[in-house]
Amino acid sequence: QQPVQSPQAVILREGEDAVINCSSSKALYSVHWYRQKHGEAPVFLMILLKGGEQKGHEKISASFNEKKQQSSLYLTASQLSYSGTYFCGTEGWSSYDKVIFGPGTSLSVIP
Amino acid sequence: KAGVTQTPRYLIKTRGQQVTLSCSPISGHRSVSWYQQTPGQGLQFLFEYFSETQRNKGNFPGRFSGRQFSNSRSEMNVSTLELGDSALYLCASSSGTAGNTIYFGEGSWLTVV
């Protein structure tokens, strides 16, 4: 079951904030967030695990509501470099579960 | 350490031909997954290999196949190419256990004419 992402697209001015949401209909063990720029491979941003542990390496924050199977990615004080398509990937509880990615959210930051 | 390496980066094939794409995962990673990406379609899961065994499979026709070698390198093959197979094919490697980061390669751009 592919996760649902919202919004589909968003345009921001530099310095503005944005929130991208991801929801799933199944019980989740983890949520992965990636950003992809045009013509490039998706780049890892953050992973959120059941129990609240977060692993990431950029100045981007996220939350994971385990009860609602929802995650949100928070982009604050956006920069031009934040432009790209953001994908969330959801992973179930089975050790054999695969990561399924949502359709993506296109984010454009303009001067 | 070296990242995920995919070859070739770009290729053009004729309808009806077959193609083989290669992926070398990050050293120590035992899981390799393949995704197809077309404009507006997001990342569609093809299959995952773990320790030379196919562990998961997406909803693609049998023309799409793959394998993994003992050194964790993986290949995917598409036979009887169709125009609709034109896409970016991404390989992703991970340790294979839940909650671990997936790292993507640069991808192989396939154009079918």
PDB file of C-alpha atoms in Angstrom:
ATOM      1  CA  GLN A   1       0.000   0.000   0.000  1.00  0.00           C
ATOM      2  CA  GLN A   2       1.601   3.180  -1.244  1.00  0.00           C
ATOM      3  CA  PRO A   3       1.658   5.983   1.354  1.00  0.00           C
ATOM      4  CA  VAL A   4      -0.195   9.190   0.656  1.00  0.00           C
ATOM      5  CA  GLN A   5       1.690  12.476   0.570  1.00  0.00           C
ATOM      6  CA  SER A   6       0.344  16.006   0.813  1.00  0.00           C
ATOM      7  CA  PRO A   7       0.539  18.532  -0.610  1.00  0.00           C
ATOM      8  CA  GLN A   8       1.382  17.400  -4.132  1.00  0.00           C
ATOM      9  CA  ALA A   9       3.265  20.610  -4.799  1.00  0.00           C
ATOM     10  CA  VAL A  10       4.206  23.749  -2.929  1.00  0.00           C
ATOM     11  CA  ILE A  11       5.948  26.994  -3.840  1.00  0.00           C
ATOM     12  CA  LEU A  12       7.769  28.941  -1.147  1.00  0.00           C
ATOM     13  CA  ARG A  13       9.720  32.147  -0.955  1.00  0.00           C
ATOM     14  CA  GLU A  14      13.132  31.966   0.657  1.00  0.00           C
ATOM     15  CA  GLY A  15      12.827  32.038   4.418  1.00  0.00           C
ATOM     16  CA  GLU A  16       9.315  30.599   4.546  1.00  0.00           C
ATOM     17  CA  ASP A  17       8.415  27.352   6.263  1.00  0.00           C
ATOM     18  CA  ALA A  18       6.754  24.254   4.856  1.00  0.00           C
ATOM     19  CA  VAL A  19       5.311  21.003   6.139  1.00  0.00           C
ATOM     20  CA  ILE A  20       5.024  17.852   4.056  1.00  0.00           C
ATOM     21  CA  ASN A  21       2.787  15.070   5.307  1.00  0.00           C
ATOM     22  CA  CYS A  22       2.897  11.323   4.763  1.00  0.00           C
ATOM     23  CA  SER A  23       0.284   8.820   5.879  1.00  0.00           C
ATOM     24  CA  SER A  24      -0.147   5.090   5.575  1.00  0.00           C
ATOM     25  CA  SER A  25      -2.990   2.661   6.079  1.00  0.00           C
ATOM     26  CA  LYS A  26      -0.791  -0.008   7.639  1.00  0.00           C
ATOM     27  CA  ALA A  27       1.148  -0.274  10.886  1.00  0.00           C
ATOM     28  CA  LEU A  28       4.560   1.224  10.402  1.00  0.00           C
ATOM     29  CA  TYR A  29       7.947   0.444  11.865  1.00  0.00           C
ATOM     30  CA  SER A  30       9.737   3.322  10.217  1.00  0.00           C
ATOM     31  CA  VAL A  31       9.324   6.268   7.889  1.00  0.00           C
ATOM     32  CA  HIS A  32      12.102   7.372   5.554  1.00  0.00           C
ATOM     33  CA  TRP A  33      12.406  10.813   3.958  1.00  0.00           C
ATOM     34  CA  TYR A  34      14.372  11.583   0.792  1.00  0.00           C
ATOM     35  CA  ARG A  35      14.872  14.606  -1.434  1.00  0.00           C
ATOM     36  CA  GLN A  36      15.488  14.276  -5.149  1.00  0.00           C
ATOM     37  CA  LYS A  37      16.668  17.042  -7.406  1.00  0.00           C
ATOM     38  CA  HIS A  38      15.952  16.901 -11.098  1.00  0.00           C
ATOM     39  CA  GLY A  39      18.187  14.405 -12.850  1.00  0.00           C
ATOM     40  CA  GLU A  40      19.775  13.169  -9.638  1.00  0.00           C
ATOM     41  CA  ALA A  41      19.330  10.236  -7.280  1.00  0.00           C
ATOM     42  CA  PRO A  42      17.202  10.556  -4.142  1.00  0.00           C
ATOM     43  CA  VAL A  43      19.266  11.688  -1.165  1.00  0.00           C
ATOM     44  CA  PHE A  44      18.595  10.465   2.365  1.00  0.00           C
ATOM     45  CA  LEU A  45      17.287  13.099   4.771  1.00  0.00           C
ATOM     46  CA  MET A  46      15.918  11.342   7.812  1.00  0.00           C
ATOM     47  CA  ILE A  47      14.553   8.115   9.153  1.00  0.00           C
ATOM     48  CA  LEU A  48      12.051   7.910  12.005  1.00  0.00           C
ATOM     49  CA  LEU A  49      11.602   4.723  13.937  1.00  0.00           C
ATOM     50  CA  LYS A  50       8.745   3.484  16.066  1.00  0.00           C
ATOM     51  CA  GLY A  51       9.516   4.520  19.592  1.00  0.00           C
ATOM     52  CA  GLY A  52      10.588   8.001  18.640  1.00  0.00           C
ATOM     53  CA  GLU A  53      14.173   7.479  17.577  1.00  0.00           C
ATOM     54  CA  GLN A  54      15.255   9.718  14.720  1.00  0.00           C
ATOM     55  CA  LYS A  55      18.287   9.389  12.542  1.00  0.00           C
ATOM     56  CA  GLY A  56      19.285  12.106  10.135  1.00  0.00           C
ATOM     57  CA  HIS A  57      22.091  14.408   9.255  1.00  0.00           C
ATOM     58  CA  GLU A  58      20.573  17.609   7.903  1.00  0.00           C
ATOM     59  CA  LYS A  59      18.946  20.600   9.569  1.00  0.00           C
ATOM     60  CA  ILE A  60      15.489  19.266   8.833  1.00  0.00           C
ATOM     61  CA  SER A  61      13.121  17.936  11.442  1.00  0.00           C
ATOM     62  CA  ALA A  62      10.317  15.441  11.280  1.00  0.00           C
ATOM     63  CA  SER A  63       7.742  13.753  13.451  1.00  0.00           C
ATOM     64  CA  PHE A  64       6.182  10.305  13.466  1.00  0.00           C
ATOM     65  CA  ASN A  65       2.748   9.692  14.955  1.00  0.00           C
ATOM     66  CA  GLU A  66       2.714   5.937  15.498  1.00  0.00           C
ATOM     67  CA  LYS A  67      -0.961   5.770  16.406  1.00  0.00           C
ATOM     68  CA  LYS A  68      -2.085   7.542  13.266  1.00  0.00           C
ATOM     69  CA  GLN A  69       0.630   6.060  11.011  1.00  0.00           C
ATOM     70  CA  GLN A  70       1.533   9.567   9.929  1.00  0.00           C
ATOM     71  CA  SER A  71       4.760  11.480   9.539  1.00  0.00           C
ATOM     72  CA  SER A  72       5.461  15.126   8.829  1.00  0.00           C
ATOM     73  CA  LEU A  73       8.637  16.736   7.507  1.00  0.00           C
ATOM     74  CA  TYR A  74       9.302  20.278   8.659  1.00  0.00           C
ATOM     75  CA  LEU A  75      11.346  22.613   6.513  1.00  0.00           C
ATOM     76  CA  THR A  76      12.042  25.868   8.291  1.00  0.00           C
ATOM     77  CA  ALA A  77      13.584  29.043   6.909  1.00  0.00           C
ATOM     78  CA  SER A  78      13.680  27.481   3.456  1.00  0.00           C
ATOM     79  CA  GLN A  79      16.647  28.027   1.178  1.00  0.00           C
ATOM     80  CA  LEU A  80      16.878  27.815  -2.593  1.00  0.00           C
ATOM     81  CA  SER A  81      18.741  24.521  -2.163  1.00  0.00           C
ATOM     82  CA  TYR A  82      15.644  22.959  -0.584  1.00  0.00           C
ATOM     83  CA  SER A  83      13.951  22.806  -3.980  1.00  0.00           C
ATOM     84  CA  GLY A  84      13.259  19.316  -5.227  1.00  0.00           C
ATOM     85  CA  THR A  85      10.841  16.455  -4.867  1.00  0.00           C
ATOM     86  CA  TYR A  86      10.409  14.986  -1.407  1.00  0.00           C
ATOM     87  CA  PHE A  87       9.527  11.339  -1.026  1.00  0.00           C
ATOM     88  CA  CYS A  88       8.461   9.525   2.075  1.00  0.00           C
ATOM     89  CA  GLY A  89       9.030   5.785   2.278  1.00  0.00           C
ATOM     90  CA  THR A  90       7.178   3.571   4.714  1.00  0.00           C
ATOM     91  CA  GLU A  91       8.320   0.273   6.154  1.00  0.00           C
ATOM     92  CA  GLY A  92       6.192  -2.290   7.976  1.00  0.00           C
ATOM     93  CA  TRP A  93       6.976  -4.516  10.908  1.00  0.00           C
ATOM     94  CA  SER A  94       8.063  -7.640   9.113  1.00  0.00           C
ATOM     95  CA  SER A  95      11.787  -8.083   8.797  1.00  0.00           C
ATOM     96  CA  TYR A  96      11.057  -8.856   5.173  1.00  0.00           C
ATOM     97  CA  ASP A  97       9.057  -5.737   4.506  1.00  0.00           C
ATOM     98  CA  LYS A  98      10.175  -3.499   1.703  1.00  0.00           C
ATOM     99  CA  VAL A  99      10.200   0.282   1.732  1.00  0.00           C
ATOM    100  CA  ILE A 100       7.362   1.672  -0.343  1.00  0.00           C
ATOM    101  CA  PHE A 101       7.606   5.260  -1.479  1.00  0.00           C
ATOM    102  CA  GLY A 102       4.867   7.820  -1.833  1.00  0.00           C
ATOM    103  CA  PRO A 103       4.223   9.753  -5.055  1.00  0.00           C
ATOM    104  CA  GLY A 104       6.355  12.680  -3.942  1.00  0.00           C
ATOM    105  CA  THR A 105       5.845  16.354  -3.100  1.00  0.00           C
ATOM    106  CA  SER A 106       7.355  18.913  -5.431  1.00  0.00           C
ATOM    107  CA  LEU A 107       8.788  21.847  -3.518  1.00  0.00           C
ATOM    108  CA  SER A 108      10.037  24.985  -5.240  1.00  0.00           C
ATOM    109  CA  VAL A 109      11.778  27.761  -3.345  1.00  0.00           C
ATOM    110  CA  ILE A 110      11.938  31.081  -5.157  1.00  0.00           C
ATOM    111  CA  PRO A 111      13.944  34.201  -4.284  1.00  0.00           C
TER     112      PRO A 111
ATOM    113  CA  LYS B   1      33.398   4.566   1.900  1.00  0.00           C
ATOM    114  CA  ALA B   2      32.289   4.155  -1.690  1.00  0.00           C
ATOM    115  CA  GLY B   3      28.628   4.658  -2.476  1.00  0.00           C
ATOM    116  CA  VAL B   4      26.260   2.652  -4.609  1.00  0.00           C
ATOM    117  CA  THR B   5      27.549   2.285  -8.158  1.00  0.00           C
ATOM    118  CA  GLN B   6      25.308   1.669 -11.122  1.00  0.00           C
ATOM    119  CA  THR B   7      26.328   0.941 -14.684  1.00  0.00           C
ATOM    120  CA  PRO B   8      25.716   1.929 -17.357  1.00  0.00           C
ATOM    121  CA  ARG B   9      24.490   5.438 -16.571  1.00  0.00           C
ATOM    122  CA  TYR B  10      22.796   5.984 -19.912  1.00  0.00           C
ATOM    123  CA  LEU B  11      21.709   3.620 -22.622  1.00  0.00           C
ATOM    124  CA  ILE B  12      19.450   3.530 -25.647  1.00  0.00           C
ATOM    125  CA  LYS B  13      17.838   0.290 -26.775  1.00  0.00           C
ATOM    126  CA  THR B  14      15.464  -0.689 -29.523  1.00  0.00           C
ATOM    127  CA  ARG B  15      12.025  -2.129 -28.825  1.00  0.00           C
ATOM    128  CA  GLY B  16      12.224  -5.897 -28.540  1.00  0.00           C
ATOM    129  CA  GLN B  17      15.812  -5.982 -27.326  1.00  0.00           C
ATOM    130  CA  GLN B  18      16.894  -6.893 -23.816  1.00  0.00           C
ATOM    131  CA  VAL B  19      19.008  -4.957 -21.349  1.00  0.00           C
ATOM    132  CA  THR B  20      21.070  -5.763 -18.268  1.00  0.00           C
ATOM    133  CA  LEU B  21      21.785  -3.175 -15.603  1.00  0.00           C
ATOM    134  CA  SER B  22      24.362  -3.606 -12.874  1.00  0.00           C
ATOM    135  CA  CYS B  23      24.572  -2.395  -9.291  1.00  0.00           C
ATOM    136  CA  SER B  24      27.383  -2.593  -6.761  1.00  0.00           C
ATOM    137  CA  PRO B  25      26.103  -1.878  -3.244  1.00  0.00           C
ATOM    138  CA  ILE B  26      27.952  -0.227  -0.416  1.00  0.00           C
ATOM    139  CA  SER B  27      30.531  -2.551   1.092  1.00  0.00           C
ATOM    140  CA  GLY B  28      28.969  -4.679   3.793  1.00  0.00           C
ATOM    141  CA  HIS B  29      25.394  -4.169   2.606  1.00  0.00           C
ATOM    142  CA  ARG B  30      23.561  -7.376   1.814  1.00  0.00           C
ATOM    143  CA  SER B  31      20.301  -5.975   0.503  1.00  0.00           C
ATOM    144  CA  VAL B  32      19.844  -4.530  -2.958  1.00  0.00           C
ATOM    145  CA  SER B  33      16.507  -3.144  -4.137  1.00  0.00           C
ATOM    146  CA  TRP B  34      15.566  -1.921  -7.575  1.00  0.00           C
ATOM    147  CA  TYR B  35      13.097   0.851  -8.355  1.00  0.00           C
ATOM    148  CA  GLN B  36      11.705   2.205 -11.594  1.00  0.00           C
ATOM    149  CA  GLN B  37      11.047   5.916 -11.844  1.00  0.00           C
ATOM    150  CA  THR B  38       9.107   7.524 -14.662  1.00  0.00           C
ATOM    151  CA  PRO B  39       7.968  11.153 -14.882  1.00  0.00           C
ATOM    152  CA  GLY B  40       5.138  11.700 -12.483  1.00  0.00           C
ATOM    153  CA  GLN B  41       5.106   8.087 -11.265  1.00  0.00           C
ATOM    154  CA  GLY B  42       7.351   8.258  -8.265  1.00  0.00           C
ATOM    155  CA  LEU B  43       9.505   5.321  -7.249  1.00  0.00           C
ATOM    156  CA  GLN B  44       7.955   2.008  -8.200  1.00  0.00           C
ATOM    157  CA  PHE B  45       9.397  -1.002  -6.394  1.00  0.00           C
ATOM    158  CA  LEU B  46      10.662  -3.773  -8.668  1.00  0.00           C
ATOM    159  CA  PHE B  47      12.308  -6.315  -6.368  1.00  0.00           C
ATOM    160  CA  GLU B  48      14.699  -6.781  -3.493  1.00  0.00           C
ATOM    161  CA  TYR B  49      17.533  -9.254  -3.111  1.00  0.00           C
ATOM    162  CA  PHE B  50      19.095 -10.244   0.175  1.00  0.00           C
ATOM    163  CA  SER B  51      21.967 -12.693   0.404  1.00  0.00           C
ATOM    164  CA  GLU B  52      21.433 -13.872  -3.189  1.00  0.00           C
ATOM    165  CA  THR B  53      17.714 -14.563  -2.639  1.00  0.00           C
ATOM    166  CA  GLN B  54      14.794 -12.546  -3.923  1.00  0.00           C
ATOM    167  CA  ARG B  55      13.032 -11.426  -0.775  1.00  0.00           C
ATOM    168  CA  ASN B  56      10.371  -9.141  -2.200  1.00  0.00           C
ATOM    169  CA  LYS B  57       8.832  -8.524  -5.583  1.00  0.00           C
ATOM    170  CA  GLY B  58       6.744  -5.668  -6.915  1.00  0.00           C
ATOM    171  CA  ASN B  59       3.944  -5.732  -9.462  1.00  0.00           C
ATOM    172  CA  PHE B  60       5.942  -5.858 -12.654  1.00  0.00           C
ATOM    173  CA  PRO B  61       5.654  -8.375 -15.499  1.00  0.00           C
ATOM    174  CA  GLY B  62       7.964 -11.347 -15.742  1.00  0.00           C
ATOM    175  CA  ARG B  63      10.045  -9.538 -18.361  1.00  0.00           C
ATOM    176  CA  PHE B  64      11.712  -7.853 -15.402  1.00  0.00           C
ATOM    177  CA  SER B  65      14.099 -10.114 -13.536  1.00  0.00           C
ATOM    178  CA  GLY B  66      17.116  -9.835 -11.341  1.00  0.00           C
ATOM    179  CA  ARG B  67      19.750 -11.679  -9.445  1.00  0.00           C
ATOM    180  CA  GLN B  68      22.330 -11.127  -6.782  1.00  0.00           C
ATOM    181  CA  PHE B  69      25.805 -12.573  -6.596  1.00  0.00           C
ATOM    182  CA  SER B  70      27.757 -13.799  -3.590  1.00  0.00           C
ATOM    183  CA  ASN B  71      29.570 -10.446  -3.358  1.00  0.00           C
ATOM    184  CA  SER B  72      26.150  -8.705  -3.106  1.00  0.00           C
ATOM    185  CA  ARG B  73      26.436  -7.135  -6.545  1.00  0.00           C
ATOM    186  CA  SER B  74      23.144  -7.270  -8.361  1.00  0.00           C
ATOM    187  CA  GLU B  75      21.921  -7.206 -11.912  1.00  0.00           C
ATOM    188  CA  MET B  76      18.474  -6.598 -13.319  1.00  0.00           C
ATOM    189  CA  ASN B  77      17.377  -7.678 -16.740  1.00  0.00           C
ATOM    190  CA  VAL B  78      14.516  -6.503 -18.873  1.00  0.00           C
ATOM    191  CA  SER B  79      13.657  -8.654 -21.864  1.00  0.00           C
ATOM    192  CA  THR B  80      11.552  -7.791 -24.909  1.00  0.00           C
ATOM    193  CA  LEU B  81      11.792  -4.085 -24.230  1.00  0.00           C
ATOM    194  CA  GLU B  82       8.742  -1.906 -24.731  1.00  0.00           C
ATOM    195  CA  LEU B  83       8.573   1.856 -25.209  1.00  0.00           C
ATOM    196  CA  GLY B  84       6.988   2.154 -21.766  1.00  0.00           C
ATOM    197  CA  ASP B  85      10.098   0.689 -20.162  1.00  0.00           C
ATOM    198  CA  SER B  86      11.909   3.966 -20.747  1.00  0.00           C
ATOM    199  CA  ALA B  87      12.717   5.172 -17.257  1.00  0.00           C
ATOM    200  CA  LEU B  88      15.327   5.843 -14.641  1.00  0.00           C
ATOM    201  CA  TYR B  89      16.217   2.598 -12.880  1.00  0.00           C
ATOM    202  CA  LEU B  90      17.507   3.119  -9.377  1.00  0.00           C
ATOM    203  CA  CYS B  91      19.367   0.659  -7.256  1.00  0.00           C
ATOM    204  CA  ALA B  92      19.342   1.028  -3.492  1.00  0.00           C
ATOM    205  CA  SER B  93      21.479  -0.747  -0.940  1.00  0.00           C
ATOM    206  CA  SER B  94      21.055  -1.269   2.765  1.00  0.00           C
ATOM    207  CA  SER B  95      22.039  -3.668   5.498  1.00  0.00           C
ATOM    208  CA  GLY B  96      18.712  -5.379   4.962  1.00  0.00           C
ATOM    209  CA  THR B  97      17.300  -5.042   8.454  1.00  0.00           C
ATOM    210  CA  ALA B  98      14.286  -2.954   9.336  1.00  0.00           C
ATOM    211  CA  GLY B  99      14.878   0.675  10.173  1.00  0.00           C
ATOM    212  CA  ASN B 100      18.172   0.983   8.356  1.00  0.00           C
ATOM    213  CA  THR B 101      18.936   3.686   5.843  1.00  0.00           C
ATOM    214  CA  ILE B 102      18.596   2.974   2.158  1.00  0.00           C
ATOM    215  CA  TYR B 103      21.228   4.522  -0.080  1.00  0.00           C
ATOM    216  CA  PHE B 104      20.482   5.099  -3.746  1.00  0.00           C
ATOM    217  CA  GLY B 105      22.816   4.925  -6.685  1.00  0.00           C
ATOM    218  CA  GLU B 106      22.858   7.561  -9.425  1.00  0.00           C
ATOM    219  CA  GLY B 107      20.619   5.397 -11.568  1.00  0.00           C
ATOM    220  CA  SER B 108      20.626   4.067 -15.099  1.00  0.00           C
ATOM    221  CA  TRP B 109      18.691   6.080 -17.659  1.00  0.00           C
ATOM    222  CA  LEU B 110      17.121   3.700 -20.165  1.00  0.00           C
ATOM    223  CA  THR B 111      15.553   4.982 -23.361  1.00  0.00           C
ATOM    224  CA  VAL B 112      13.686   2.536 -25.582  1.00  0.00           C
ATOM    225  CA  VAL B 113      13.148   3.655 -29.171  1.00  0.00           C
TER     226      VAL B 113
END
